[in-house]
Amino acid sequence: MKTIAQVIEGKQGPIATVEADNTVISALRVMANRGIGAVLVTDNGALAGIFSERDYARKVVLQGKDSATTPVRDIMTSKLIHVTPDMTVDQAMQLMSDKRIRHLPVLDAAGSLVGVVSIGDMVKETIEYQQFLIKQLESYIAS
């Protein structure tokens, strides 16, 4: 089973972030342009939270807030759960399932942001691993 470090190594492009003072609509534009469901939020360069489509639906739309004037800091999830690069895909997937979250920042031992993984990344890696095991078993049985 792969580690989170191996998963983020294969991802392309810079980590999507927005500043906490940006408006919700600007964060949504970043997410739409990148084709992602969440963006990490920074405050003067430091990781401050995460903003997701779920945050938007529950904290903006349902509460009647204005996307053009509401700052991301007012509706982001600031209590972050994260993983480390040495964790396995299985461990990250279990954490996501237990906490009912879809995106996890990846922080190194010093607490620096090194990536982000999604539940989609975890499912993809799990399927690839299972396919690998099936081929190994088929090869073993055939020999």
Coordinates of C-alpha atoms in Angstrom, one line a residue:
M1 CA 0.0 0.0 0.0
K2 CA 1.3 3.4 -1.0
T3 CA 2.1 6.2 1.5
I4 CA 0.6 9.7 1.3
A5 CA 4.0 11.0 0.2
Q6 CA 3.8 8.7 -2.9
V7 CA 0.3 9.9 -3.7
I8 CA 1.1 13.6 -3.5
E9 CA 4.3 13.0 -5.5
G10 CA 2.1 11.9 -8.5
K11 CA -0.1 15.0 -8.3
Q12 CA 0.4 17.8 -10.7
G13 CA 0.3 21.6 -10.2
P14 CA 0.6 23.8 -7.1
I15 CA -1.5 23.4 -4.1
A16 CA -4.7 25.5 -4.4
T17 CA -4.9 28.1 -1.7
V18 CA -6.8 31.3 -1.1
E19 CA -6.2 34.0 1.5
A20 CA -8.7 34.1 4.4
D21 CA -9.7 37.7 3.5
N22 CA -10.7 36.7 0.0
T23 CA -14.4 36.6 -0.8
V24 CA -16.3 33.3 -1.0
I25 CA -17.0 34.0 -4.7
S26 CA -13.2 34.3 -5.5
A27 CA -12.6 31.0 -3.7
L28 CA -15.4 29.3 -5.7
R29 CA -13.7 30.6 -8.9
V30 CA -10.4 29.1 -7.9
M31 CA -12.2 25.8 -7.2
A32 CA -14.1 25.9 -10.5
N33 CA -11.0 26.8 -12.5
R34 CA -9.0 23.9 -11.0
G35 CA -11.9 21.4 -11.0
I36 CA -11.6 20.8 -7.3
G37 CA -14.1 20.6 -4.4
A38 CA -12.0 22.3 -1.7
V39 CA -9.3 24.9 -1.3
L40 CA -6.9 25.4 1.5
V41 CA -7.1 28.8 3.3
T42 CA -4.0 30.7 4.4
D43 CA -3.7 33.7 6.6
N44 CA -0.5 35.7 5.9
G45 CA 1.0 32.5 4.4
A46 CA 0.1 30.2 7.3
L47 CA -2.4 27.4 6.9
A48 CA -5.6 28.6 8.6
G49 CA -8.4 26.3 7.4
I50 CA -10.1 24.7 4.4
F51 CA -13.1 25.8 2.4
S52 CA -15.2 23.2 0.6
E53 CA -18.3 23.0 -1.5
R54 CA -20.0 21.6 1.7
D55 CA -19.0 24.8 3.6
Y56 CA -20.5 26.9 0.8
A57 CA -23.8 25.0 0.8
R58 CA -24.2 24.9 4.5
K59 CA -22.7 28.2 5.7
V60 CA -23.4 30.5 2.8
V61 CA -26.4 29.3 0.7
L62 CA -28.5 27.9 3.5
Q63 CA -27.8 31.0 5.8
G64 CA -28.5 33.5 3.0
K65 CA -25.1 35.1 3.0
D66 CA -23.7 37.0 0.0
S67 CA -20.9 35.2 -1.8
A68 CA -19.5 38.5 -3.2
T69 CA -19.0 40.1 0.2
T70 CA -18.5 37.3 2.7
P71 CA -14.9 36.6 3.5
V72 CA -13.7 33.0 3.4
R73 CA -12.5 33.3 7.0
D74 CA -16.1 33.6 8.2
I75 CA -17.2 30.3 6.8
M76 CA -14.1 28.1 6.4
T77 CA -13.5 25.0 8.5
S78 CA -10.7 26.1 10.8
K79 CA -10.4 23.0 13.0
L80 CA -8.2 21.1 10.5
I81 CA -7.6 17.4 10.5
H82 CA -4.5 16.5 8.6
V83 CA -2.3 13.6 7.6
T84 CA 1.5 13.2 7.4
P85 CA 3.5 12.0 4.4
D86 CA 4.4 8.7 6.1
M87 CA 0.8 7.6 6.6
T88 CA -0.6 4.9 4.3
V89 CA -3.5 5.3 2.0
D90 CA -5.5 2.9 4.2
Q91 CA -4.8 5.1 7.3
A92 CA -5.9 8.3 5.5
M93 CA -9.0 6.6 4.1
Q94 CA -10.0 5.4 7.5
L95 CA -9.5 8.8 9.0
M96 CA -11.6 10.4 6.2
S97 CA -14.3 7.8 6.8
D98 CA -14.3 8.2 10.6
K99 CA -14.4 12.0 10.5
R100 CA -16.7 12.2 7.4
I101 CA -14.3 14.5 5.5
R102 CA -13.3 14.5 1.8
H103 CA -10.1 16.5 1.8
L104 CA -7.0 16.3 4.0
P105 CA -4.0 18.7 4.1
V106 CA -0.7 16.9 4.3
L107 CA 1.7 18.4 6.8
D108 CA 5.3 17.3 7.3
A109 CA 7.0 16.8 10.7
A110 CA 7.7 20.5 11.0
G111 CA 4.1 21.3 10.4
S112 CA 4.7 22.7 6.9
L113 CA 2.1 22.2 4.2
V114 CA 3.3 19.7 1.6
G115 CA 0.1 18.7 -0.2
V116 CA -3.5 17.9 0.0
V117 CA -5.3 14.6 -0.7
S118 CA -9.0 13.9 -1.5
I119 CA -11.2 10.9 -1.0
G120 CA -11.0 10.5 -4.8
D121 CA -7.2 10.1 -4.5
M122 CA -7.6 7.5 -1.8
V123 CA -10.2 5.5 -3.8
K124 CA -8.1 5.6 -7.0
E125 CA -5.0 4.3 -5.1
T126 CA -7.1 1.6 -3.3
I127 CA -8.5 0.3 -6.7
E128 CA -5.0 0.3 -8.2
Y129 CA -3.6 -1.6 -5.3
Q130 CA -6.5 -4.2 -5.4
Q131 CA -5.9 -4.6 -9.2
F132 CA -2.2 -5.2 -8.5
L133 CA -3.1 -7.9 -5.9
I134 CA -5.5 -9.6 -8.2
K135 CA -2.9 -9.8 -11.0
Q136 CA -0.4 -11.2 -8.5
L137 CA -2.9 -13.9 -7.3
E138 CA -3.8 -14.8 -10.9
S139 CA -0.1 -15.1 -11.7
Y140 CA 0.5 -17.3 -8.7
I141 CA -2.5 -19.5 -9.5
A142 CA -1.5 -19.9 -13.1
S143 CA 2.1 -20.9 -12.3

